[in-house]
CSV table of C-alpha atoms in Angstrom, one decimal:
chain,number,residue,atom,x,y,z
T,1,UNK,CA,-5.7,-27.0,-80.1
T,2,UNK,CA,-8.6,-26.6,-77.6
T,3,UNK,CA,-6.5,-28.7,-75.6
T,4,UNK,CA,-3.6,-26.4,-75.5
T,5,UNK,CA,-5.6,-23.5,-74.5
T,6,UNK,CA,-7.0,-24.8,-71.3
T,7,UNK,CA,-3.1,-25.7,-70.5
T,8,UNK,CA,-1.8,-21.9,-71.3
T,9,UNK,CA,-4.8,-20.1,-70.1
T,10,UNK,CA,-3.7,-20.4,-66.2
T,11,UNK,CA,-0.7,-20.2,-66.3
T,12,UNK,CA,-0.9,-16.8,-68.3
T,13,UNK,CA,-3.2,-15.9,-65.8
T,14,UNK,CA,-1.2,-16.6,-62.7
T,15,UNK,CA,1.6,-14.7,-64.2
T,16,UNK,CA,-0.8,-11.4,-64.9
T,17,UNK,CA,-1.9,-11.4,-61.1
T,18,UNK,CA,1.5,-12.2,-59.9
T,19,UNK,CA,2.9,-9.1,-61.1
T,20,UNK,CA,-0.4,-6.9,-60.6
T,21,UNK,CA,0.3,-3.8,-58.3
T,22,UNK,CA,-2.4,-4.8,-56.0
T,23,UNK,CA,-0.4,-8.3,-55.6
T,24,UNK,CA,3.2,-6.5,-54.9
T,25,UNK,CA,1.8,-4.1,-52.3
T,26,UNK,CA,0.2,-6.8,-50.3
T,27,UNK,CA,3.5,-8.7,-50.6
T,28,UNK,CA,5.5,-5.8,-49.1
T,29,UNK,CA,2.9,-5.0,-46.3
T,30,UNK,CA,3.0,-8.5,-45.1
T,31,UNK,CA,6.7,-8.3,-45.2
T,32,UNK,CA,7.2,-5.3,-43.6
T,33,UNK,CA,5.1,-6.7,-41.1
T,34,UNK,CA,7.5,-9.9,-40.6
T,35,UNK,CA,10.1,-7.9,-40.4
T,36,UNK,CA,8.8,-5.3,-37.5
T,37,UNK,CA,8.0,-7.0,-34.0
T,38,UNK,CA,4.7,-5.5,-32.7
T,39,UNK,CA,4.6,-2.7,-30.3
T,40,UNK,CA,5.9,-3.7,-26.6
T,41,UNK,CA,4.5,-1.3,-24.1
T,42,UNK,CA,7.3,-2.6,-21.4
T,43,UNK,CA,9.9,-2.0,-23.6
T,44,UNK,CA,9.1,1.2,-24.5
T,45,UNK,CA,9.0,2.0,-21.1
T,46,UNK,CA,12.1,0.6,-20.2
T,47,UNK,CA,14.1,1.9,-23.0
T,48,UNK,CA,12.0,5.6,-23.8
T,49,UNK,CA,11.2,6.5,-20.3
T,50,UNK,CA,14.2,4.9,-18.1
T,51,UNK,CA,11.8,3.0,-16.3
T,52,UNK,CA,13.1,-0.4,-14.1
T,53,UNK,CA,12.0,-3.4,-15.7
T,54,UNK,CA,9.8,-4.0,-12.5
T,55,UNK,CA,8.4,-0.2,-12.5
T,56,UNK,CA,7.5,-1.2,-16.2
T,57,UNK,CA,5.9,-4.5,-15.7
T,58,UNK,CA,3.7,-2.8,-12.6
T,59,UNK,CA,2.7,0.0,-15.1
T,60,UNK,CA,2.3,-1.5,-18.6
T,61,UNK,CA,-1.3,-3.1,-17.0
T,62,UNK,CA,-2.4,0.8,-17.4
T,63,UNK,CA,-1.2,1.7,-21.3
T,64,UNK,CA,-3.0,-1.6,-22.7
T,65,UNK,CA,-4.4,0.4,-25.4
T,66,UNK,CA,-1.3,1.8,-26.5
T,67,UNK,CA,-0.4,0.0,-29.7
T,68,UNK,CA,2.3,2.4,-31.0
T,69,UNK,CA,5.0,5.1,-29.9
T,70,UNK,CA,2.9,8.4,-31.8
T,71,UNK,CA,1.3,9.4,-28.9
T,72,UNK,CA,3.4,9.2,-25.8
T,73,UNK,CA,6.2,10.1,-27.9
T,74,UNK,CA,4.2,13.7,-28.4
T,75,UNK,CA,3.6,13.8,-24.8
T,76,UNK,CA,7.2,13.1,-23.8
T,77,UNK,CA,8.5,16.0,-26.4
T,78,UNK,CA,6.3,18.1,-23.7
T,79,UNK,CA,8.0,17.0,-20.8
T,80,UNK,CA,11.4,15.8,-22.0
T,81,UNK,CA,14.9,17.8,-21.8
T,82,UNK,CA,15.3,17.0,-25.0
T,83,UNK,CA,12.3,19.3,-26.4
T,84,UNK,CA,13.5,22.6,-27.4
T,85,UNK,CA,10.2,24.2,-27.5
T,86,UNK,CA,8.6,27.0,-24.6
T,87,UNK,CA,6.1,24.7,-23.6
T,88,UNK,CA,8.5,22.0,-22.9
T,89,UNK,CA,9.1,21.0,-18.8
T,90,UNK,CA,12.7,20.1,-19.7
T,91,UNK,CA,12.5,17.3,-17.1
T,92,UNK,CA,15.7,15.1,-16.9
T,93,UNK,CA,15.6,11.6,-18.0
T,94,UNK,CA,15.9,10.5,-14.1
T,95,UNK,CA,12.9,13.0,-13.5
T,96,UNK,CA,10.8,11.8,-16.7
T,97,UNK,CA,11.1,8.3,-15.3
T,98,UNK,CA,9.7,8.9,-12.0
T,99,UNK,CA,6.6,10.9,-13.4
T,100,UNK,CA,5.7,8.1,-15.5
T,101,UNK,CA,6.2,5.5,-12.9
T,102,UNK,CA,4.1,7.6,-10.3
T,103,UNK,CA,1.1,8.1,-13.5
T,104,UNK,CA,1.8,6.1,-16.4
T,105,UNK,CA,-1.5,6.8,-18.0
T,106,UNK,CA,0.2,10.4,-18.7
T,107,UNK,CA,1.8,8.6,-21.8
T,108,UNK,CA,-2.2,8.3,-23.4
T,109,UNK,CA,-3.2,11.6,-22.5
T,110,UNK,CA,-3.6,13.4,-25.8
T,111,UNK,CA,-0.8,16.0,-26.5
T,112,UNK,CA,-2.9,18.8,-27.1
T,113,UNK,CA,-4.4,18.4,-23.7
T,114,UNK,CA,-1.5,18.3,-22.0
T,115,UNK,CA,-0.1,21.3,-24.1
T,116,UNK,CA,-2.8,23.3,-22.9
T,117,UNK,CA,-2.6,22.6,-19.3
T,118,UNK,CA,1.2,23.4,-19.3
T,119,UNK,CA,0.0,26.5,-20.9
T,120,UNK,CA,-2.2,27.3,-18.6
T,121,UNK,CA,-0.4,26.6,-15.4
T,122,UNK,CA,2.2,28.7,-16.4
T,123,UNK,CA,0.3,31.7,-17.4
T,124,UNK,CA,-3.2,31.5,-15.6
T,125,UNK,CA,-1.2,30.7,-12.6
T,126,UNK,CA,2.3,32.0,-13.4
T,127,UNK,CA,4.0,29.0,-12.5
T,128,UNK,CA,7.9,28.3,-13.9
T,129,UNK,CA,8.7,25.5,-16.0
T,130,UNK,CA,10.7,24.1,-13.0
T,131,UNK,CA,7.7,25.0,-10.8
T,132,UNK,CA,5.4,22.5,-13.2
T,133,UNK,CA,8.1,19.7,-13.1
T,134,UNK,CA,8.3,19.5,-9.4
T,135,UNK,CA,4.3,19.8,-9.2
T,136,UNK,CA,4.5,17.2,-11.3
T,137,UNK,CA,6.7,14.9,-9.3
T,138,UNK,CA,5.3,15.7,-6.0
T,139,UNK,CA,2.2,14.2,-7.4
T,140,UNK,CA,0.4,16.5,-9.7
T,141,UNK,CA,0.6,14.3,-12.9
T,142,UNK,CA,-2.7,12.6,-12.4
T,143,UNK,CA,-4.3,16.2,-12.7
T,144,UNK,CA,-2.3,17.2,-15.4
T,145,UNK,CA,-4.7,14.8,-18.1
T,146,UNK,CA,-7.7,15.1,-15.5
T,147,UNK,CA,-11.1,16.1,-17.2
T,148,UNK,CA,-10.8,19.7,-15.8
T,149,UNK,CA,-8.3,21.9,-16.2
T,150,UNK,CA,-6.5,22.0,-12.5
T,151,UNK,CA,-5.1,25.5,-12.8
T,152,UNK,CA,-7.8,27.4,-11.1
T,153,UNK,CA,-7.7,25.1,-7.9
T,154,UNK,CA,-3.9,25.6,-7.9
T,155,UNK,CA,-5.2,29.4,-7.8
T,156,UNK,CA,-6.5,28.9,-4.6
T,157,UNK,CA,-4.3,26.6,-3.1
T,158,UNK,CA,-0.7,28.4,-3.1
T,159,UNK,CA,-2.3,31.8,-1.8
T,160,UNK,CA,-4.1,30.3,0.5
T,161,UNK,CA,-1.2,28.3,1.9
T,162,UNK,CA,0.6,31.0,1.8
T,163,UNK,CA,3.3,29.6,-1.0
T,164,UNK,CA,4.2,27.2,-3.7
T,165,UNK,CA,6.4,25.2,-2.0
T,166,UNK,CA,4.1,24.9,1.0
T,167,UNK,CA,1.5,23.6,-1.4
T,168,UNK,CA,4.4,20.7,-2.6
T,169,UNK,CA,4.5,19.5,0.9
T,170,UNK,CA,1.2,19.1,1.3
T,171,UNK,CA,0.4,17.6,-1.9
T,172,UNK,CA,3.2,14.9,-1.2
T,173,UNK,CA,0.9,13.7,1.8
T,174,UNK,CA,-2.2,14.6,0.3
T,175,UNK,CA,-2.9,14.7,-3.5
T,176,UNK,CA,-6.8,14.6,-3.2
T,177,UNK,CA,-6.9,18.3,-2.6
T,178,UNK,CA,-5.9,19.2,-6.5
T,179,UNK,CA,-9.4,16.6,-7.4
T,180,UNK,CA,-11.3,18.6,-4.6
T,181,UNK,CA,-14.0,21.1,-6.1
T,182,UNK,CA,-13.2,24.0,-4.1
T,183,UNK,CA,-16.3,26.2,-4.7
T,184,UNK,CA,-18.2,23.1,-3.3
T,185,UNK,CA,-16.3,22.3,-1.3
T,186,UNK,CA,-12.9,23.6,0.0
T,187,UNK,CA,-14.5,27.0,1.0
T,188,UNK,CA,-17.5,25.8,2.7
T,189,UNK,CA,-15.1,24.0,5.3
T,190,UNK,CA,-12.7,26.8,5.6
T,191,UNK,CA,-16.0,28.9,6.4
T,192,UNK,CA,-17.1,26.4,8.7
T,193,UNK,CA,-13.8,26.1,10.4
T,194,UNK,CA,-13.7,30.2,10.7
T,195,UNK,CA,-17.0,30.0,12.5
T,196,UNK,CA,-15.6,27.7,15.0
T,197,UNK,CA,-13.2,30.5,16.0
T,198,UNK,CA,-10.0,29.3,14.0
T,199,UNK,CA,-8.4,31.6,12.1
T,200,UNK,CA,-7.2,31.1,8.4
T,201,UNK,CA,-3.2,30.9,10.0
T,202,UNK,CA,-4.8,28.2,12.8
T,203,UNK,CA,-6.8,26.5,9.5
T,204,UNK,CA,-3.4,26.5,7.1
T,205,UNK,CA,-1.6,24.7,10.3
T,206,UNK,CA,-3.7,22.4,10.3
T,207,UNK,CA,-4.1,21.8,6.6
T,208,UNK,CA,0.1,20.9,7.2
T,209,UNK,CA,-0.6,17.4,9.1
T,210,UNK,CA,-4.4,17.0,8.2
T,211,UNK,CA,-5.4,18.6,4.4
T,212,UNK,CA,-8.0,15.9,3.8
T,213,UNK,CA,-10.3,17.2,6.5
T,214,UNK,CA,-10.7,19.6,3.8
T,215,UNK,CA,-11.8,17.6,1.4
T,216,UNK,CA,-14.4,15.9,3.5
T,217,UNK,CA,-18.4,16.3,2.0
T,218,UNK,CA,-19.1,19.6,4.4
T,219,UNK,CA,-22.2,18.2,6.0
T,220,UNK,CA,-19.1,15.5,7.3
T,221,UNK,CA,-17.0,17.7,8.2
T,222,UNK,CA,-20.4,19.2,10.8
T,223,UNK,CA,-20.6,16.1,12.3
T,224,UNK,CA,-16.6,16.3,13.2
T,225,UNK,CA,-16.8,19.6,14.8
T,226,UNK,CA,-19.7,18.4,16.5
T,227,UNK,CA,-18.1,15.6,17.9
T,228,UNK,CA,-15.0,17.6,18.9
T,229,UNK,CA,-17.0,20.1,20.8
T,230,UNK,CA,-18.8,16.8,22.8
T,231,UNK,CA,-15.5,16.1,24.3
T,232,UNK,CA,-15.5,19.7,25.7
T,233,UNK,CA,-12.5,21.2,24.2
T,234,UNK,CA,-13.8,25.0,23.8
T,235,UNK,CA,-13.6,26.2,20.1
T,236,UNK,CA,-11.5,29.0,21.3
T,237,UNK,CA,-8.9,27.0,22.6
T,238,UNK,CA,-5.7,25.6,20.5
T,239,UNK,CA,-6.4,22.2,21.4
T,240,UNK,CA,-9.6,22.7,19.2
T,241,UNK,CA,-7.5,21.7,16.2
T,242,UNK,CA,-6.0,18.7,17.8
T,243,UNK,CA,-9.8,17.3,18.6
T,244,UNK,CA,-10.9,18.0,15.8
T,245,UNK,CA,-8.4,16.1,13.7
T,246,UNK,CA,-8.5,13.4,16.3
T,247,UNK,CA,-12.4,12.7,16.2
T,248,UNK,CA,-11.8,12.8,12.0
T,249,UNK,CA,-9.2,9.9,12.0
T,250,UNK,CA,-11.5,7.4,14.6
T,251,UNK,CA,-15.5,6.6,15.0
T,252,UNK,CA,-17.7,7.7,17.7
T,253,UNK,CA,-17.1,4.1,19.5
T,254,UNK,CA,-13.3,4.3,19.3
T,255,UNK,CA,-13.2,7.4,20.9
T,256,UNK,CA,-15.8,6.2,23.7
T,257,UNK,CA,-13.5,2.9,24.2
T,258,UNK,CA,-10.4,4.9,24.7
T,259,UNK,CA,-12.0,7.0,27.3
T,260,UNK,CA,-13.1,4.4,29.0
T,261,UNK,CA,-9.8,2.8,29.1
T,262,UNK,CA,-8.0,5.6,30.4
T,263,UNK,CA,-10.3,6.8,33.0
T,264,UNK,CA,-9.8,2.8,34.2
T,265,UNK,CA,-6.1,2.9,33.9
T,266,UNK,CA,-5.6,6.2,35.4
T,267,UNK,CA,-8.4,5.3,38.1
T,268,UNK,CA,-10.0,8.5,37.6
T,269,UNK,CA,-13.1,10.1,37.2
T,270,UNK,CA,-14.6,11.3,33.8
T,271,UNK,CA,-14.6,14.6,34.5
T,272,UNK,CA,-10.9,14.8,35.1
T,273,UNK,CA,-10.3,12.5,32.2
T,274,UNK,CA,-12.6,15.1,30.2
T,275,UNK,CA,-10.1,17.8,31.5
T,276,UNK,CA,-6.8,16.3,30.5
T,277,UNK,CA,-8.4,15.6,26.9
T,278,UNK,CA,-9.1,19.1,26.6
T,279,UNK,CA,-5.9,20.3,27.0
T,280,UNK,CA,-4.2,17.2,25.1
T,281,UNK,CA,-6.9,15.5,22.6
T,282,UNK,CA,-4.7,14.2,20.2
T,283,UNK,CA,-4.5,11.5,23.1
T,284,UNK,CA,-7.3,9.5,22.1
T,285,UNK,CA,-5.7,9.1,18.7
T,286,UNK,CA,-3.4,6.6,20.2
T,287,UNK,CA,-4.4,3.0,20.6
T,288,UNK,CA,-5.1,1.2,24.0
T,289,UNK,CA,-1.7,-1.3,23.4
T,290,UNK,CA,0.4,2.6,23.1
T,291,UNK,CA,-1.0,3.9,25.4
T,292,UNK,CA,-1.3,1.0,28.6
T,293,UNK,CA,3.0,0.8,27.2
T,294,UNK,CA,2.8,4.7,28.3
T,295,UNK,CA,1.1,4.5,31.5
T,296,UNK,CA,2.7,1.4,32.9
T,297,UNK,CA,6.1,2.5,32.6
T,298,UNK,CA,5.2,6.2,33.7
T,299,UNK,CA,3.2,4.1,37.3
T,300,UNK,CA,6.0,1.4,37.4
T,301,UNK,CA,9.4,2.2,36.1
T,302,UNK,CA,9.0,6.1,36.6
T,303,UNK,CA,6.2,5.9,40.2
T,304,UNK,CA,5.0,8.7,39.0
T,305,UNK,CA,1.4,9.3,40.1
T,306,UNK,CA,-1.9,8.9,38.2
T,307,UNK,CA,-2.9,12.5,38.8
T,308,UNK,CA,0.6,13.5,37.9
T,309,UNK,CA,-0.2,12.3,34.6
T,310,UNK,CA,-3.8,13.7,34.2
T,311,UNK,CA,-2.6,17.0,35.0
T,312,UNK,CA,0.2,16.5,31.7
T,313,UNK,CA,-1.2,14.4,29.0
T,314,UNK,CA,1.5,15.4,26.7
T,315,UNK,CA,3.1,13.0,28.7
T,316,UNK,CA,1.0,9.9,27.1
T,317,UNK,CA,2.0,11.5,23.2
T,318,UNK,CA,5.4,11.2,23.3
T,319,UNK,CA,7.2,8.3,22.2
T,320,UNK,CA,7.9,5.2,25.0
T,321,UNK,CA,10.9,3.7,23.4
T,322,UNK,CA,12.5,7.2,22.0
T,323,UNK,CA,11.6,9.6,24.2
T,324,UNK,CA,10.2,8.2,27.8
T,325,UNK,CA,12.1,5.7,28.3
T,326,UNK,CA,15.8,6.7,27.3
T,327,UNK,CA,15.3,10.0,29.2
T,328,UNK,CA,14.6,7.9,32.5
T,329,UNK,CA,17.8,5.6,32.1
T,330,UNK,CA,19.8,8.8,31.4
T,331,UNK,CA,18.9,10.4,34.5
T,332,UNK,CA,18.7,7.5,36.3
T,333,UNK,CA,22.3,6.8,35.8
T,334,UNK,CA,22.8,10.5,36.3
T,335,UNK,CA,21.7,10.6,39.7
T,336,UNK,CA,23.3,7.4,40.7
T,337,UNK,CA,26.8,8.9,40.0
T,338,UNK,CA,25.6,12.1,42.1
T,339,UNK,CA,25.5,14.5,38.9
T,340,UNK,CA,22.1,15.8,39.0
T,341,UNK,CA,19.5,16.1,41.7
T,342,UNK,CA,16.2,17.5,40.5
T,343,UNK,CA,15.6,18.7,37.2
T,344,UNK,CA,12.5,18.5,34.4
T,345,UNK,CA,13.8,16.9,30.8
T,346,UNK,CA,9.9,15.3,29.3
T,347,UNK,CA,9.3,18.1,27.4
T,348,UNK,CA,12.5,19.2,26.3
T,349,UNK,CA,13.5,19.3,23.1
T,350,UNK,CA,15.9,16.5,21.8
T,351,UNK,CA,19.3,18.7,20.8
T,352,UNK,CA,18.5,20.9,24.4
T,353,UNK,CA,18.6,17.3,26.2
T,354,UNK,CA,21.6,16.4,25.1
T,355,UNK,CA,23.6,19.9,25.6
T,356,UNK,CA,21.7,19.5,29.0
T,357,UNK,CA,22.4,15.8,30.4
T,358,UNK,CA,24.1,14.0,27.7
T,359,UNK,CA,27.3,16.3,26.6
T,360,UNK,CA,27.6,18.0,30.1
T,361,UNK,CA,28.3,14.5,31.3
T,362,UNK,CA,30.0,12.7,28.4
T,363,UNK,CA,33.0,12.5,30.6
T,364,UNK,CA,31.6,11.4,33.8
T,365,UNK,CA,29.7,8.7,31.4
T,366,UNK,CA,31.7,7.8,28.3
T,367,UNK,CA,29.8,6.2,25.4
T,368,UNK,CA,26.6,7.9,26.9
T,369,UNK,CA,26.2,10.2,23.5
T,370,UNK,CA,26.3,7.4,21.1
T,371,UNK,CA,24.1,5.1,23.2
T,372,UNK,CA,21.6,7.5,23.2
T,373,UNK,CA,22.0,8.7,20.1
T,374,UNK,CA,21.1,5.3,18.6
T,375,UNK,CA,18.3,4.8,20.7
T,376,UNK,CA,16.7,8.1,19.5
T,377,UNK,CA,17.3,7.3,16.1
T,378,UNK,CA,15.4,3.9,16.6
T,379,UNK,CA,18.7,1.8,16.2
T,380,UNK,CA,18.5,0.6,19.2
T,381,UNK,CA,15.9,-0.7,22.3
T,382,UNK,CA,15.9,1.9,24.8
T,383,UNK,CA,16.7,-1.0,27.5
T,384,UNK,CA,20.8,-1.2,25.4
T,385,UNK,CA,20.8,2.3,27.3
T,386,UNK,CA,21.7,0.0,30.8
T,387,UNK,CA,24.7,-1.7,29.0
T,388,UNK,CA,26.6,2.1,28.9
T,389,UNK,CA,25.4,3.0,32.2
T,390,UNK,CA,26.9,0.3,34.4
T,391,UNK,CA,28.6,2.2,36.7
T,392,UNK,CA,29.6,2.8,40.4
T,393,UNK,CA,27.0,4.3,42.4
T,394,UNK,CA,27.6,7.5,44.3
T,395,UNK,CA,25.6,9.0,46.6
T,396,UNK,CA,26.2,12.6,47.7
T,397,UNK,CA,23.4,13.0,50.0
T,398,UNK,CA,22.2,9.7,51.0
T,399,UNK,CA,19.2,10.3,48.7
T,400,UNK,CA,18.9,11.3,45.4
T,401,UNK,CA,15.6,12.4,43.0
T,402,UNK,CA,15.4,13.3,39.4
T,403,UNK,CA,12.4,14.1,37.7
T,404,UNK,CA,10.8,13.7,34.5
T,405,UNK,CA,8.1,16.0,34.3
T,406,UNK,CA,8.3,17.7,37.0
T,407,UNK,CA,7.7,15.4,39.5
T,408,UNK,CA,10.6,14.1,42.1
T,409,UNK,CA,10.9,10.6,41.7
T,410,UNK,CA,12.8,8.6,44.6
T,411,UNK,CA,16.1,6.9,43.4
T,412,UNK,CA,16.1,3.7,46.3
T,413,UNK,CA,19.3,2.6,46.8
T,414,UNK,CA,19.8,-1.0,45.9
């Protein structure tokens, strides 16, 4: 009997805790979680968000933490098309994609956050819906999640620059302006700027090609105007911008190497080197290798003279291989078919060129237009110009000139 017992008594007990509630629902959980593969942050990314499988793989590294689809999916309802609600961006799925490729970490932002920011940009700073989407494609996403609310620097910003889709451009080039405390910071260098003699029109131009001098630490941003006013461009002058974005991009011994490359390639005096910076600046900008390309061809292929040069630095900031170059082959093959005599071209403007020299003459010189066309473009080397020109020479006066600038150069008869 005894024996019996100890048989029976386990196997009644195995029986009880097989069918005890605790038992079942650990069953199910660890069959539900067979059953479900584990969260894949790539996939989600492909197949939520439209994302490439290589835009994914390159982002994923940023939403390690994400281990389900309840959050972003809350912050996609804010952004998506689908979302029927008046804070929703209504963003296209082709639109969603690139935000999250340009700032994945959007999708662990938390949805109130971002709720309030949308709010907030379109009531604090009366922004549309569409207006918030673009901002958000032309960069702005990082600062949609940022610690601060970003609405009262967008405030300043699209007054300032006169309009919101000014403010777009500039952001595409520059997005450190929107993390850029502009109590601290921003207005101290506009005032600087304004005691320097620039006015807030001269300082928003500027701002188009060179926003991040305003978010430079002001004390910095001393130094610069300091620097610029060493090469002796006059605050008062326009060229004042150019030096001082100039002296902003390269150190103190960069800009002292290029002058002293120049005033030996030019053969000139410091002085006059000093007065050709300070009607060009933006010269010094350009490195040595650009710039001996320049003044060789200018001394060799074009005899103008060193002076010549000094006295129009423009000259040495327009482009050898579009611009220089292509202009001289054009009107030296316009002057050896006895078309043109003297004439100034360097500083026109491309279309006013061609009405000018290339579609006067297209039929005097067929192909011309395209040749040049592709050179322009960068298609082709400036040198595949010569192929198109090979014609017969004519000579109307025994001697010919052009001039690029406005200097005669001699055409010598081969």
């Amino acid at each position: 009997m005894l024996h019996l017992r100890n048989h029976l008594l386990p196997l009644l007990h195995a029986a009880s805790s097989s069918s005890s509630p605790l038992h079942l629902t650990r069953h199910r959980l660890l069959s539900t979680a067979a059953r479900s593969p584990p969260f894949s942050v790539e996939h989600y990314l492909v197949a939520t968000c439209g994302l490439t499988a290589a835009q994914a793989r390159r982002a994923s590294p940023k939403l390690s933490r994400l281990n389900s689809a309840s959050n972003p999916d809350a912050v996609l309802a804010l952004l998506s098309s689908s979302a029927a609600g008046l804070d929703s961006l209504s963003l296209s799925r082709a639109d969603l994609a690139a935000v999250v490729a340009t700032e994945p970490r959007l999708l662990r932002a938390r949805p109130g956050t971002i709720a309030r920011r949308i709010a907030s940009l379109r009531g604090a700073v009366g922004l549309s819906a569409p207006q918030v989407g673009r901002l958000l494609l032309s960069g702005g996403a990082a600062h949609l999640a940022a610690s601060s609310d970003v609405s009262p620097k967008l405030a300043f910003w699209v007054p300032f620059l006169g309009s919101f889709e000014m403010l777009l451009k500039i952001l595409r080039r520059c997005n450190a302006i929107l993390a850029t405390d502009v109590d601290r910071v921003v207005r101290p260098n506009v005032a600087l700027l304004g005691e320097c003699g620039l006015g807030v029109c001269d300082i928003v131009q500027m701002t188009q090609t060179a926003a991040w001098l305003l978010t430079f630490n002001p004390e910095r941003l001393k130094i610069v105007v300091r620097r610029a006013e060493e090469l002796g461009v006059p605050t008062s002058s326009w060229a004042f911008k150019d030096a001082v974005c100039t002296v902003a991009r390269n150190n103190e011994g960069t800009i002292a190497a290029r002058m002293e490359f120049l005033r030996g390639t030019l053969g000139c005096s410091m002085d006059k080197l000093r007065s050709a910076i300070s009607r060009k600046p933006s010269i010094l900008g350009f490195s040595e290798k650009t710039l001996r390309g320049k003044i060789e061809f200018l001394l060799t292929k074009v005899q103008l003279e060193p002076e010549y040069i000094l006295q129009r630095p423009v000259m040495l900031t327009l482009s050898l291989d579009k611009r220089l170059a292509p202009r001289h082959y054009v009107l030296q093959a316009l002057v050896e078919k006895g078309l043109i005599k003297n004439d100034s071209c360097v500083c026109f403007g491309n279309k006013h060129f061609v009405a000018r020299y290339i579609d006067r003459h297209e039929d005097a010189l067929p192909g011309l237009a395209d040749a040049y066309a592709a050179v322009h473009a960068g298609k082709s080397p400036a040198q595949s110009l010569t192929q198109h020109l090979q014609t017969d020479r004519y000579r109307s006066d025994g001697e010919a000139t052009y001039v690029l600038g406005n200097q005669p150069v001699r055409m010598e008869d081969k």
